[in-house]
PDB file of C-alpha atoms in Angstrom:
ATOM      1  CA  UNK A 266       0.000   0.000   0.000  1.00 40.00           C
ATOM      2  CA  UNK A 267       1.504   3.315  -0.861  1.00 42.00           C
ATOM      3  CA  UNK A 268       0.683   5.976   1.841  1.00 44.00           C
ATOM      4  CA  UNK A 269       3.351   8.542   0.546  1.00 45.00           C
ATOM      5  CA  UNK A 270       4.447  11.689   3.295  1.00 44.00           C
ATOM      6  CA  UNK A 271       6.669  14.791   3.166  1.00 39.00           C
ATOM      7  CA  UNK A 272       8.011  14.205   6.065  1.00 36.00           C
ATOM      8  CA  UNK A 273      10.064  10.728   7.359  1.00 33.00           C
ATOM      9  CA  UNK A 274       8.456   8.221   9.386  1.00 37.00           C
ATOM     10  CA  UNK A 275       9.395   7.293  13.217  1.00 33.00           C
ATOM     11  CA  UNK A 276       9.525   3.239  13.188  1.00 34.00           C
ATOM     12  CA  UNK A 277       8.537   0.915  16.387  1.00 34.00           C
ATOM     13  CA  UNK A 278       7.055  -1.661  17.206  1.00 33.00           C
ATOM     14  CA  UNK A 279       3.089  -2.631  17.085  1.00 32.00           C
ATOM     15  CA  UNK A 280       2.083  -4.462  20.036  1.00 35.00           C
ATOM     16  CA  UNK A 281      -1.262  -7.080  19.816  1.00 36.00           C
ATOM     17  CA  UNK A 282      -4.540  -4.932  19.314  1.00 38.00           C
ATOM     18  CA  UNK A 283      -6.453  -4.848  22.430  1.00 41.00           C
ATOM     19  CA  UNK A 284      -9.741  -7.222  22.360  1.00 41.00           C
ATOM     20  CA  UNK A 285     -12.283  -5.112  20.492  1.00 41.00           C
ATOM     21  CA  UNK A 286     -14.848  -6.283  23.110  1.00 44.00           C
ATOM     22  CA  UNK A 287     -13.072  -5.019  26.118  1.00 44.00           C
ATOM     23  CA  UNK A 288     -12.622  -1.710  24.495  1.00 43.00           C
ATOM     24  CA  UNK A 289     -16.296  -1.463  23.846  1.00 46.00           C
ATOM     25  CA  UNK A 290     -16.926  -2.628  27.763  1.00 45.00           C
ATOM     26  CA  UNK A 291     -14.702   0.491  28.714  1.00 44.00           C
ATOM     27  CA  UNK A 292     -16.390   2.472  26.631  1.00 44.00           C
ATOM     28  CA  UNK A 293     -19.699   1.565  28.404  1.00 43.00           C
ATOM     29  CA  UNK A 294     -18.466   1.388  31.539  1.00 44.00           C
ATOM     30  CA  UNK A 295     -17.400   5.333  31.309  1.00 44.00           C
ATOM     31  CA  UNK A 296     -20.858   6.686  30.253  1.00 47.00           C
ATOM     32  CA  UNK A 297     -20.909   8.908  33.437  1.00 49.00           C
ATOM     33  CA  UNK A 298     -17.780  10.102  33.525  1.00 73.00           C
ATOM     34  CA  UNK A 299     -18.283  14.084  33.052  1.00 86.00           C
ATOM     35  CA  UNK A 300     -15.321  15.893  30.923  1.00 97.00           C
ATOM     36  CA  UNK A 301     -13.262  18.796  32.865  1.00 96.00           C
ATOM     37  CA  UNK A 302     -14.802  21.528  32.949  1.00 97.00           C
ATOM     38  CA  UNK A 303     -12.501  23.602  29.692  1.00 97.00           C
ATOM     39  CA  UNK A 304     -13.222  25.940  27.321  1.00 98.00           C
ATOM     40  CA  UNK A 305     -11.477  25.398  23.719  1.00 98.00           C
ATOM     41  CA  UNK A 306     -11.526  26.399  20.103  1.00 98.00           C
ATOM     42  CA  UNK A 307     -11.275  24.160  16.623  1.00 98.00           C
ATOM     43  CA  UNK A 308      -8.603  25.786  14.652  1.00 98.00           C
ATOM     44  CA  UNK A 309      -8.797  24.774  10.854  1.00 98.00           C
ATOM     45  CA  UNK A 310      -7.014  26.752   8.698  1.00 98.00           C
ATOM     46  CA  UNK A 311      -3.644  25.953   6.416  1.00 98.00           C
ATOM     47  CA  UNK A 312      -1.435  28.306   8.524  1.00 98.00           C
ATOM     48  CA  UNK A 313      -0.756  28.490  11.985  1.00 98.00           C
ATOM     49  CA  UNK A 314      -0.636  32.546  12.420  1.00 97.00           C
ATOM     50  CA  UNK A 315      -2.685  34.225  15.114  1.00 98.00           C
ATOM     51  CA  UNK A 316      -3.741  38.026  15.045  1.00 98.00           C
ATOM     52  CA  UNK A 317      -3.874  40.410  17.967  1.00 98.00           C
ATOM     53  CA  UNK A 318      -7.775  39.563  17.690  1.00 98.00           C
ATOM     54  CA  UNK A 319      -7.271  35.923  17.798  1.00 98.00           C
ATOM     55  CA  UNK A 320      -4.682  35.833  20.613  1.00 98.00           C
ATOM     56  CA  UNK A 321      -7.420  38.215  23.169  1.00 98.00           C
ATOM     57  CA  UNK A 322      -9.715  36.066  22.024  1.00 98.00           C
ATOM     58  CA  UNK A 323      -7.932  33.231  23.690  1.00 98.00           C
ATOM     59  CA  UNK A 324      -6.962  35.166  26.928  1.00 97.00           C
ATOM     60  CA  UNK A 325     -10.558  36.554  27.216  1.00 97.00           C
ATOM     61  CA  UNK A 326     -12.476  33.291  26.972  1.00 98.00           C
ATOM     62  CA  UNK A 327      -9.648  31.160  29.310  1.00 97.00           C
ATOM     63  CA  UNK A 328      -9.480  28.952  26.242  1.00 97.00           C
ATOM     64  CA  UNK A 329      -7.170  26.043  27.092  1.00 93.00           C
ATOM     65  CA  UNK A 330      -7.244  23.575  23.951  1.00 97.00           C
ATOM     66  CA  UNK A 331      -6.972  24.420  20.553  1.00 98.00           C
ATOM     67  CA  UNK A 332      -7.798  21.097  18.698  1.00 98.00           C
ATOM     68  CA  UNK A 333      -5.711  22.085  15.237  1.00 98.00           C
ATOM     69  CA  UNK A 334      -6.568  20.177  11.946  1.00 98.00           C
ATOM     70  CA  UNK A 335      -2.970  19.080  11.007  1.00 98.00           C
ATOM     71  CA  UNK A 336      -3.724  17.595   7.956  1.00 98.00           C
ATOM     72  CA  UNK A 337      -6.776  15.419   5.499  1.00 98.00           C
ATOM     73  CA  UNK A 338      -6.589  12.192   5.054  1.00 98.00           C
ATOM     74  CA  UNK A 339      -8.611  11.600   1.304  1.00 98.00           C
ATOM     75  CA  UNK A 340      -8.576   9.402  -1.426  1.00 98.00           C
ATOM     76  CA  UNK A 341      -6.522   9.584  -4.148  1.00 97.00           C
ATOM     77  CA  UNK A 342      -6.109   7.101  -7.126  1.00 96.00           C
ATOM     78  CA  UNK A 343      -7.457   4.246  -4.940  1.00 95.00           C
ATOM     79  CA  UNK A 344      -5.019   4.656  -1.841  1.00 97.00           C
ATOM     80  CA  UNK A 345      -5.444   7.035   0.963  1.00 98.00           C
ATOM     81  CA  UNK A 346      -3.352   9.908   1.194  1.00 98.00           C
ATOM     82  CA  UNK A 347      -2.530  13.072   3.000  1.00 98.00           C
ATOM     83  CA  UNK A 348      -3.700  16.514   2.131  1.00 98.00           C
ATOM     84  CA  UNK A 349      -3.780  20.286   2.765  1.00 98.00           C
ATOM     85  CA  UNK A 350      -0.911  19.715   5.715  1.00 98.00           C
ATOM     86  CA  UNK A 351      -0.534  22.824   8.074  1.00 98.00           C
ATOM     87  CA  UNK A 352       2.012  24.885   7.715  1.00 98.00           C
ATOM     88  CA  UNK A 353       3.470  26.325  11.039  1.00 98.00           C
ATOM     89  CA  UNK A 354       4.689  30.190  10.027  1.00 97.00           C
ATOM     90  CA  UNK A 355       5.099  31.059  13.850  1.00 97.00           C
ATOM     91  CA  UNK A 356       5.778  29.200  16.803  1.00 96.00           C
ATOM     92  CA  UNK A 357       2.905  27.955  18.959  1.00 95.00           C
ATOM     93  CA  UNK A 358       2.804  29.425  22.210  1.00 92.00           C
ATOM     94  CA  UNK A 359       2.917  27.019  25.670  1.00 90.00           C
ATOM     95  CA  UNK A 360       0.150  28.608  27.682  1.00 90.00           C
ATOM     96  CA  UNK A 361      -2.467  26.338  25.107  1.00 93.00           C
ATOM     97  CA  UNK A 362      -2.204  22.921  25.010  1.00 96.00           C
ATOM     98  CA  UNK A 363      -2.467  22.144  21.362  1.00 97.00           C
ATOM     99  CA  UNK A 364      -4.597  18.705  19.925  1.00 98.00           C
ATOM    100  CA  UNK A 365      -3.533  17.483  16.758  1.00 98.00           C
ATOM    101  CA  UNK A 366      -7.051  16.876  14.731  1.00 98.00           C
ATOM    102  CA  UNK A 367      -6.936  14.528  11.417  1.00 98.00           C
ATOM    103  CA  UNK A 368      -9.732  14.758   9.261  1.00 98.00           C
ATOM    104  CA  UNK A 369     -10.376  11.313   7.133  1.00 98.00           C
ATOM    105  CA  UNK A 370     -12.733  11.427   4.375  1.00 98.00           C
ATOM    106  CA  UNK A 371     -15.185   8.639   4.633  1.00 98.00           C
ATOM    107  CA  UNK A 372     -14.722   6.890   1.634  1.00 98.00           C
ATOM    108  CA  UNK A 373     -10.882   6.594   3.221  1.00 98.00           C
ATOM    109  CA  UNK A 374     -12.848   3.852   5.662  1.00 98.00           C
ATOM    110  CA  UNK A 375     -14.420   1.631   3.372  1.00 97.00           C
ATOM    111  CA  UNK A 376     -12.205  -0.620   3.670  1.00 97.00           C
ATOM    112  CA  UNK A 377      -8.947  -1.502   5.619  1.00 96.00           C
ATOM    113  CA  UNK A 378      -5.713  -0.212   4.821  1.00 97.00           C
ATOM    114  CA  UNK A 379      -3.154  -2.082   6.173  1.00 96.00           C
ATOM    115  CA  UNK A 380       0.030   0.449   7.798  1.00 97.00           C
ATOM    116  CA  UNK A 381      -2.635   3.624   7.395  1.00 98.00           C
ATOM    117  CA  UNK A 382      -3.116   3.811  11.120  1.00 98.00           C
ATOM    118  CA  UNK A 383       0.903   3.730  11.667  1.00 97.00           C
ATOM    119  CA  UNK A 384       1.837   6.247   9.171  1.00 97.00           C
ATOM    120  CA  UNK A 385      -0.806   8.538  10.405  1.00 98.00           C
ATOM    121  CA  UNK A 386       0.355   8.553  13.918  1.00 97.00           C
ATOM    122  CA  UNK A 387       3.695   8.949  12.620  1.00 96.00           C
ATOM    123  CA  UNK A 388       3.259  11.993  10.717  1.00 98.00           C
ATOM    124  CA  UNK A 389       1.529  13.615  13.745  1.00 97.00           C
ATOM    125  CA  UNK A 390       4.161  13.208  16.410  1.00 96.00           C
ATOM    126  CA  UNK A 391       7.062  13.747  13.375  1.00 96.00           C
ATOM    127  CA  UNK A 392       4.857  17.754  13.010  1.00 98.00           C
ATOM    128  CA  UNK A 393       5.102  18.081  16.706  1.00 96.00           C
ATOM    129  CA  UNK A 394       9.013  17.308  16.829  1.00 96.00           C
ATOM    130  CA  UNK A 395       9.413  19.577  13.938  1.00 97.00           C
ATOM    131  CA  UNK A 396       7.613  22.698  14.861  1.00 97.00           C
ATOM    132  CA  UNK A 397       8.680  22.466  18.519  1.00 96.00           C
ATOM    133  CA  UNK A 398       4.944  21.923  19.785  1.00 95.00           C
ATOM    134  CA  UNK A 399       5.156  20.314  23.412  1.00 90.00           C
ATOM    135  CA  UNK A 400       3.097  18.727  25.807  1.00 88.00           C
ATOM    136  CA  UNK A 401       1.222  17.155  23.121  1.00 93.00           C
ATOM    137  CA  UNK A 402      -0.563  14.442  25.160  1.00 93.00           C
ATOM    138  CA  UNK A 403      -4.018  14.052  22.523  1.00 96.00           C
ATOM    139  CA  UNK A 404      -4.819  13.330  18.849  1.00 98.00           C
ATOM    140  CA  UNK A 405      -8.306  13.827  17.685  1.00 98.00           C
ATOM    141  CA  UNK A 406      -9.386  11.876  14.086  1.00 98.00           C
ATOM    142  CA  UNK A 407     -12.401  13.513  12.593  1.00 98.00           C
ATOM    143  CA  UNK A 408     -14.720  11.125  10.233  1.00 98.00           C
ATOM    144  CA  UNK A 409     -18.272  11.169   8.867  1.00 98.00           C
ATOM    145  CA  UNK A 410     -18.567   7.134   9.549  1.00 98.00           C
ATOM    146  CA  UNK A 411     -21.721   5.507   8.006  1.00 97.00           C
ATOM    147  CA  UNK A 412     -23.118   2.239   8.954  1.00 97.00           C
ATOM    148  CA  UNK A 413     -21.172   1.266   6.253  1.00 97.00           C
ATOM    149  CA  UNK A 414     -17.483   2.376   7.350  1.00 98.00           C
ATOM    150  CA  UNK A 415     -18.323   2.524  11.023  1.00 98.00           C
ATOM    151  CA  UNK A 416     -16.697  -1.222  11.828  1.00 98.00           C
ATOM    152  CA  UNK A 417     -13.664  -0.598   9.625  1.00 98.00           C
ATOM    153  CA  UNK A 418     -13.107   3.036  11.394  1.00 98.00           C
ATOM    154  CA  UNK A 419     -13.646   1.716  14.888  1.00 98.00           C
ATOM    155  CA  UNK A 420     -11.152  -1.043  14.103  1.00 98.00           C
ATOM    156  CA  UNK A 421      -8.690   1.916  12.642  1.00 98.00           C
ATOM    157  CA  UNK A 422      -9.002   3.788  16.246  1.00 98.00           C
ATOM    158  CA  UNK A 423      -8.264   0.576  18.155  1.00 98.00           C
ATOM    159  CA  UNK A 424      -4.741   0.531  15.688  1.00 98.00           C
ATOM    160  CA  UNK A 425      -4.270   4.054  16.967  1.00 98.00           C
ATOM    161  CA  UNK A 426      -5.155   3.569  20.149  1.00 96.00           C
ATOM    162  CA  UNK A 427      -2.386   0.626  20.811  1.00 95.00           C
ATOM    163  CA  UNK A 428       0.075   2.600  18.783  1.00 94.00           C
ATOM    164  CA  UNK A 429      -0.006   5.788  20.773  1.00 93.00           C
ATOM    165  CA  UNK A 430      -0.197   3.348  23.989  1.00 90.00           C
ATOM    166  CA  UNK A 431       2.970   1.469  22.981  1.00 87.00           C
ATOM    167  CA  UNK A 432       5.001   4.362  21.627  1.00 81.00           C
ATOM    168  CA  UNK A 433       8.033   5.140  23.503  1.00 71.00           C
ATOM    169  CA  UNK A 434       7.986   8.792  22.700  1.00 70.00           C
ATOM    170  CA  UNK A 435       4.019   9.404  24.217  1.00 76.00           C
ATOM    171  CA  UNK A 436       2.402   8.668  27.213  1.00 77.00           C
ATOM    172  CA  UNK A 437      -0.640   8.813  29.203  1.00 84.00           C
ATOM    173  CA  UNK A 438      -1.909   9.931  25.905  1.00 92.00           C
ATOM    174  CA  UNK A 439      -5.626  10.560  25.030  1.00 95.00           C
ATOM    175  CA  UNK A 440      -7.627   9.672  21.480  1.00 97.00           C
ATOM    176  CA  UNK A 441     -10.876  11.301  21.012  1.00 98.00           C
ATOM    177  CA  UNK A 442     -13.391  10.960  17.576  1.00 98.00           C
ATOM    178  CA  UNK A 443     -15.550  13.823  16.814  1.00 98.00           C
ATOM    179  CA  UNK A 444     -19.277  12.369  17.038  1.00 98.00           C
ATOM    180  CA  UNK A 445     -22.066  13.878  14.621  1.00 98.00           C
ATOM    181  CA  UNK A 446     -25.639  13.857  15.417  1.00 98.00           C
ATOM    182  CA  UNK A 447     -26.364  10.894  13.485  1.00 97.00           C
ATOM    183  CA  UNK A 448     -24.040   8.749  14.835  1.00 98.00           C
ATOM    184  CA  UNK A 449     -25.440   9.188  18.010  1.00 98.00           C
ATOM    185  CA  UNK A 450     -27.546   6.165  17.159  1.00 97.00           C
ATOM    186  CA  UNK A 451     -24.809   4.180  16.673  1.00 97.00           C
ATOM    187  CA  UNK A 452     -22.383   1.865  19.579  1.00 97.00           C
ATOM    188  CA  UNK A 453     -19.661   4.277  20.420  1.00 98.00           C
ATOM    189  CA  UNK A 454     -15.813   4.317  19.280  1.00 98.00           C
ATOM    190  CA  UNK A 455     -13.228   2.915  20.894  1.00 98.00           C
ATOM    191  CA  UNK A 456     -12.258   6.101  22.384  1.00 98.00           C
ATOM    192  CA  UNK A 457     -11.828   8.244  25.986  1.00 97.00           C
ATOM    193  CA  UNK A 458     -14.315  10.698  24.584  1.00 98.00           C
ATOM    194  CA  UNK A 459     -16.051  12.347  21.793  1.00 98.00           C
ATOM    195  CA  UNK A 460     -16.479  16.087  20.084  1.00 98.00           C
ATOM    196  CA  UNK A 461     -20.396  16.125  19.518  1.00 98.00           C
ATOM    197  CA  UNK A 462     -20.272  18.491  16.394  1.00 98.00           C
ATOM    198  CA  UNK A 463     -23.577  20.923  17.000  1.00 98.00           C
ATOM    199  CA  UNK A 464     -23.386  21.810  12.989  1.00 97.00           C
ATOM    200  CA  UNK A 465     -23.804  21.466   9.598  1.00 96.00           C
ATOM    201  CA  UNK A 466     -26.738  19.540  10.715  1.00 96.00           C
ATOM    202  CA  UNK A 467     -28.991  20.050   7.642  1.00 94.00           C
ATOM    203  CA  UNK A 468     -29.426  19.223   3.647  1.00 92.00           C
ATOM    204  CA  UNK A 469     -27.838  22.225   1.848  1.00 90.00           C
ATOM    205  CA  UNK A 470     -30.115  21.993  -0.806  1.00 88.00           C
ATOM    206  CA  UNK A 471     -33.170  23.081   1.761  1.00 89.00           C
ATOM    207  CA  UNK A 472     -31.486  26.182   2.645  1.00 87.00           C
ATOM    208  CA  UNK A 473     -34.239  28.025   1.695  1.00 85.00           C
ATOM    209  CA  UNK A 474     -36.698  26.557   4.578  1.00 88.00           C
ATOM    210  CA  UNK A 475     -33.624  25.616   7.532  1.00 94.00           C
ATOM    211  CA  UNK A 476     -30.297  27.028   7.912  1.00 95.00           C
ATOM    212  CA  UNK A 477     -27.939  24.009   6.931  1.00 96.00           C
ATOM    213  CA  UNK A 478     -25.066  25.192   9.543  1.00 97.00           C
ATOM    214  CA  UNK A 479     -27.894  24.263  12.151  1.00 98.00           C
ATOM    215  CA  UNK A 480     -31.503  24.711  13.383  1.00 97.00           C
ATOM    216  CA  UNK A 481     -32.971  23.527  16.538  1.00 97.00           C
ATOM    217  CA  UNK A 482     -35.954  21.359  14.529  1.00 97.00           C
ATOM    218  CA  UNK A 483     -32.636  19.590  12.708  1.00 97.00           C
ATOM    219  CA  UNK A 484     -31.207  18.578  16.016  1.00 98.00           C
ATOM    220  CA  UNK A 485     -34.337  17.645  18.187  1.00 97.00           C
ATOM    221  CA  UNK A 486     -34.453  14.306  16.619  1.00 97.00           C
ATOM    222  CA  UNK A 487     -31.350  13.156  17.581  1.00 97.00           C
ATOM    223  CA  UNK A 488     -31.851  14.652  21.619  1.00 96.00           C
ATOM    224  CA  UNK A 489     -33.258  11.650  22.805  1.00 96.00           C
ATOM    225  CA  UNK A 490     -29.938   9.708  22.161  1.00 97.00           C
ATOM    226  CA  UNK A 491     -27.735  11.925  24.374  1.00 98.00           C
ATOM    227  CA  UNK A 492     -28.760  11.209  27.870  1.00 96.00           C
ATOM    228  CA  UNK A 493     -27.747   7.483  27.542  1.00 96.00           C
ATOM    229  CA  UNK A 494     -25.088   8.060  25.345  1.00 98.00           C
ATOM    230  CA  UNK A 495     -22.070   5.293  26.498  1.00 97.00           C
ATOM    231  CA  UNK A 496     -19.378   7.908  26.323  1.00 98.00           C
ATOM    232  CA  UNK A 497     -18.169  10.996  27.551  1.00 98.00           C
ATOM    233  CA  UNK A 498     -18.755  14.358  25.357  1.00 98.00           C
ATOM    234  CA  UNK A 499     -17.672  17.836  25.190  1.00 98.00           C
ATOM    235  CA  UNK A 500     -20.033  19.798  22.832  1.00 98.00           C
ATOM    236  CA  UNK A 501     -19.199  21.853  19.600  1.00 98.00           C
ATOM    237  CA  UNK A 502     -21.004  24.788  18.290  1.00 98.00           C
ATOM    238  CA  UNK A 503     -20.474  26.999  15.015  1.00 98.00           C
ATOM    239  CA  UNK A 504     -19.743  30.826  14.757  1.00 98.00           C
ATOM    240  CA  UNK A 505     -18.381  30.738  11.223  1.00 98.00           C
ATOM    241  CA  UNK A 506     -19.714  31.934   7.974  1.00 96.00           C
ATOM    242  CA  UNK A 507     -20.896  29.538   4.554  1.00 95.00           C
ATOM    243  CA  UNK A 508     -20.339  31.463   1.683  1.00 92.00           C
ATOM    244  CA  UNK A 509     -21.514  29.615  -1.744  1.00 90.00           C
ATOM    245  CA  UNK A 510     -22.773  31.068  -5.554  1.00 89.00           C
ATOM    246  CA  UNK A 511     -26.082  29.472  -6.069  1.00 87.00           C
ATOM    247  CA  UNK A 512     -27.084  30.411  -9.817  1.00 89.00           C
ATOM    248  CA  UNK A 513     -24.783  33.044  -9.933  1.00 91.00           C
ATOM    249  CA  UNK A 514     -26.232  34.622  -6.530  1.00 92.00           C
ATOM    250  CA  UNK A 515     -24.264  34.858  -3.233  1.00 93.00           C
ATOM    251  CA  UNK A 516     -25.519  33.032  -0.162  1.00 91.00           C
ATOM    252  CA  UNK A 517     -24.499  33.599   3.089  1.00 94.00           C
ATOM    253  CA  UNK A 518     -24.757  31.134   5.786  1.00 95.00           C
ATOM    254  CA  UNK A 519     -24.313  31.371   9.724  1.00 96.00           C
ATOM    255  CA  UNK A 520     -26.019  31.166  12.514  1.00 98.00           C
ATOM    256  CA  UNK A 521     -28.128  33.582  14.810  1.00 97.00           C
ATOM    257  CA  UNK A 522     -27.031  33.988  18.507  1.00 98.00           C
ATOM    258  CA  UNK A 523     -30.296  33.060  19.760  1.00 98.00           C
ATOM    259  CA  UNK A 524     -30.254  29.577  17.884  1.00 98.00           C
ATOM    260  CA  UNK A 525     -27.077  28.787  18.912  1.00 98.00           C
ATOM    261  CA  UNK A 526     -28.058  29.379  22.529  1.00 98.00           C
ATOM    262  CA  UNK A 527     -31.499  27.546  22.065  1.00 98.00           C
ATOM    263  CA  UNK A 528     -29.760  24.429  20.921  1.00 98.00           C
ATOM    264  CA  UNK A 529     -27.488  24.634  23.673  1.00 98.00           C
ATOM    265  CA  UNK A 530     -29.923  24.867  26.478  1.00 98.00           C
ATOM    266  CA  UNK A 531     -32.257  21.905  25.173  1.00 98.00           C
ATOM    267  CA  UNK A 532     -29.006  19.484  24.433  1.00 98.00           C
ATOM    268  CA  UNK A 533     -27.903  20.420  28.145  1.00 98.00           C
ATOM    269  CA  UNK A 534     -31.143  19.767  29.846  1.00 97.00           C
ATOM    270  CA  UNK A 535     -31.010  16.572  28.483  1.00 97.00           C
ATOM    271  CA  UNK A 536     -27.090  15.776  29.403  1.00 98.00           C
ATOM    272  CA  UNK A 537     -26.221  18.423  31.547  1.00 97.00           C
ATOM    273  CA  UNK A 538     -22.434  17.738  31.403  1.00 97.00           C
ATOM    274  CA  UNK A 539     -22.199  18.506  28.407  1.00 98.00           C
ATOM    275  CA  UNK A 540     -21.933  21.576  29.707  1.00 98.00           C
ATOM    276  CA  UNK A 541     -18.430  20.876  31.041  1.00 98.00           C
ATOM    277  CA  UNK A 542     -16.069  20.979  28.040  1.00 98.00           C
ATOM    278  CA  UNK A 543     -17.207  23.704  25.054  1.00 98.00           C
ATOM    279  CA  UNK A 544     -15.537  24.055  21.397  1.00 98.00           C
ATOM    280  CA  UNK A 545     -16.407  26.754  19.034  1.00 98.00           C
ATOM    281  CA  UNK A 546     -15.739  25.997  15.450  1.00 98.00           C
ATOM    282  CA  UNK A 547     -13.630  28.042  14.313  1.00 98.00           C
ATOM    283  CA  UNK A 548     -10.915  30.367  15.697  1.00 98.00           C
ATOM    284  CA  UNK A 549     -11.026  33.117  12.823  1.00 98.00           C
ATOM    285  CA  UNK A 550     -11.035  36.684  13.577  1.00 97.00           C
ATOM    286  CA  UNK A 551     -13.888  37.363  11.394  1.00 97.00           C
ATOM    287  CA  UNK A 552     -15.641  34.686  13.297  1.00 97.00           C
ATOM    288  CA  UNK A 553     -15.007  36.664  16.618  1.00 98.00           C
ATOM    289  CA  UNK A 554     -16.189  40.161  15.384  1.00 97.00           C
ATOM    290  CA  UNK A 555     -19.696  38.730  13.963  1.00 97.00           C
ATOM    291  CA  UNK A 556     -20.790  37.588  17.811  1.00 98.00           C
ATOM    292  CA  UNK A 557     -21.118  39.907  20.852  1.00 97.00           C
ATOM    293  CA  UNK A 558     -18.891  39.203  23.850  1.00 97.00           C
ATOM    294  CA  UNK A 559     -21.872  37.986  25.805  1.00 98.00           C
ATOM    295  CA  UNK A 560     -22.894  35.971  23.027  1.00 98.00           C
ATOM    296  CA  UNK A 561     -19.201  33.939  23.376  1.00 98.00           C
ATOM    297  CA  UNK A 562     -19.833  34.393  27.484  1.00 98.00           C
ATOM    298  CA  UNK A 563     -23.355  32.455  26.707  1.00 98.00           C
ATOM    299  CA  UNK A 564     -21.771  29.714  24.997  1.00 98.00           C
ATOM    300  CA  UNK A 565     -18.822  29.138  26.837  1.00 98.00           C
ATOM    301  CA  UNK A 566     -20.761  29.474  29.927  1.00 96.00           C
ATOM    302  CA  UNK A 567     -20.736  26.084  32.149  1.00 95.00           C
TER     303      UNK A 567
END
């Protein structure tokens, strides 16, 4: 299989995958278990350079995780490969603790590729040794698993899960998934905890009757899953803008204050911890002047 990177692979040695039942047990067995109480930020853009905006932002708000897309993982000419890597143009700062976020395509998961799991790990902790980003103690993977690729992704995070457990240059080191709506529905990952993505949460093509980025009546189908849910969760909501051309007209999509707040409150009546540990997609400075202060206060209140 060719999984081809920039940068050189760290080799050592794969230990037996843990049973895939007794990860699912631990899964269940950690259903209560309530998140610190954090606030954090998704950053997802191709280069890491903050703006005076950006960094008060971060003071302001206490925000101690910024879960950073490092790189896609999407298909290319049959084989899974890596794409849109981040490029580091100024140091990251110690007082955030930074989370390494992969983003897989689906289609990557429909079937198993044998070393992808490896390589992947790999490139992450070679990025951290090469931009000089410490205390690294979390990777995130990001997927929009189906029915269909669910099995063959959960077996994927068990691979990552031993590797990162095994590997001599990490330890005591976390793996979370980000969860969507749907997949509530669905046994949990093999994972400490999940990123319950509050967004994109409707068909594009309705725009004209629901907001696509979200709408409560989108979401209130998928409430009744939360409060049994066998896995912890931190909650993520959006503050960033959709811009597409629809027959040559612009449409702008993003989400009203009040809506955000309204899907909040009913998701946290039902599970009130997930009121513990709160992302906003994304850090942006244009993302930070379209809210009001209180309106960021609201949502990162716990």
């Amino acid at each position: 299989m060719k999984f081809v990177f920039s940068l050189f692979t760290i080799h050592h040695s794969l230990a037996r995958s843990a049973p895939w039942l007794l990860l699912m047990l631990l899964a269940g067995c950690s259903k209560t278990t309530t998140l610190p109480e954090q606030n954090a930020v998704y950053y997802w853009r191709t280069e890491w350079r903050l703006d005076s905006t950006e960094r008060a932002f971060i003071q302001q708000y206490d925000i101690r995780k910024v879960y950073c897309r490092y790189f896609d993982v999407v298909m290319q000419d049959g084989e899974p490969m890596p794409n849109a890597t981040i490029n580091f143009v100024e140091p990251v700062a110690d007082s955030v603790e930074i989370v390494p976020t992969v983003y897989m395509t689906e289609d990557c998961m429909h079937q198993q590729h044998e070393g992808l799991a490896k390589k992947l790990v790999d490139r992450v902790l070679q990025m951290n040794e090469t931009n000089d980003i410490k205390s690294v103690r979390e990777l995130q993977i990001d997927c929009d698993y189906t029915a269909r690729s669910r099995q063959t992704y959960y077996h994927f995070l068990e691979e990552v899960r031993n590797i990162l457990s095994n590997h001599k240059a990490v330890e005591n080191f976390q793996l979370s998934t980000t969860i969507r709506l749907h997949q509530l529905s669905m046994a949990p990952p093999p994972v400490d905890y999940g990123v319950l993505m509050v967004y994109n949460t409707g068909d594009p093509r309705r725009f004209a009757e629901r907001n696509p980025i979200l709408d409560i009546r989108d979401v209130k189908p998928y409430v009744r899953y939360l409060a049994d849910y066998p896995l912890p969760l931190a909650a993520a909501y959006p503050v960033y803008l959709w811009q597409r051309h629809i027959d040559g007209v612009r449409i702008d999509h993003w989400v009203e204050s009040d809506e955000i707040l309204r899907v909040k409150a009913d998701l946290e009546k039902e599970r009130p911890s997930l009121s513990a540990s709160i992302l906003t997609y994304h850090l942006d400075h244009e993302n930070i002047n379209r809210y009001q202060p209180e309106t960021y206060e609201k949502i990162y209140h716990h």
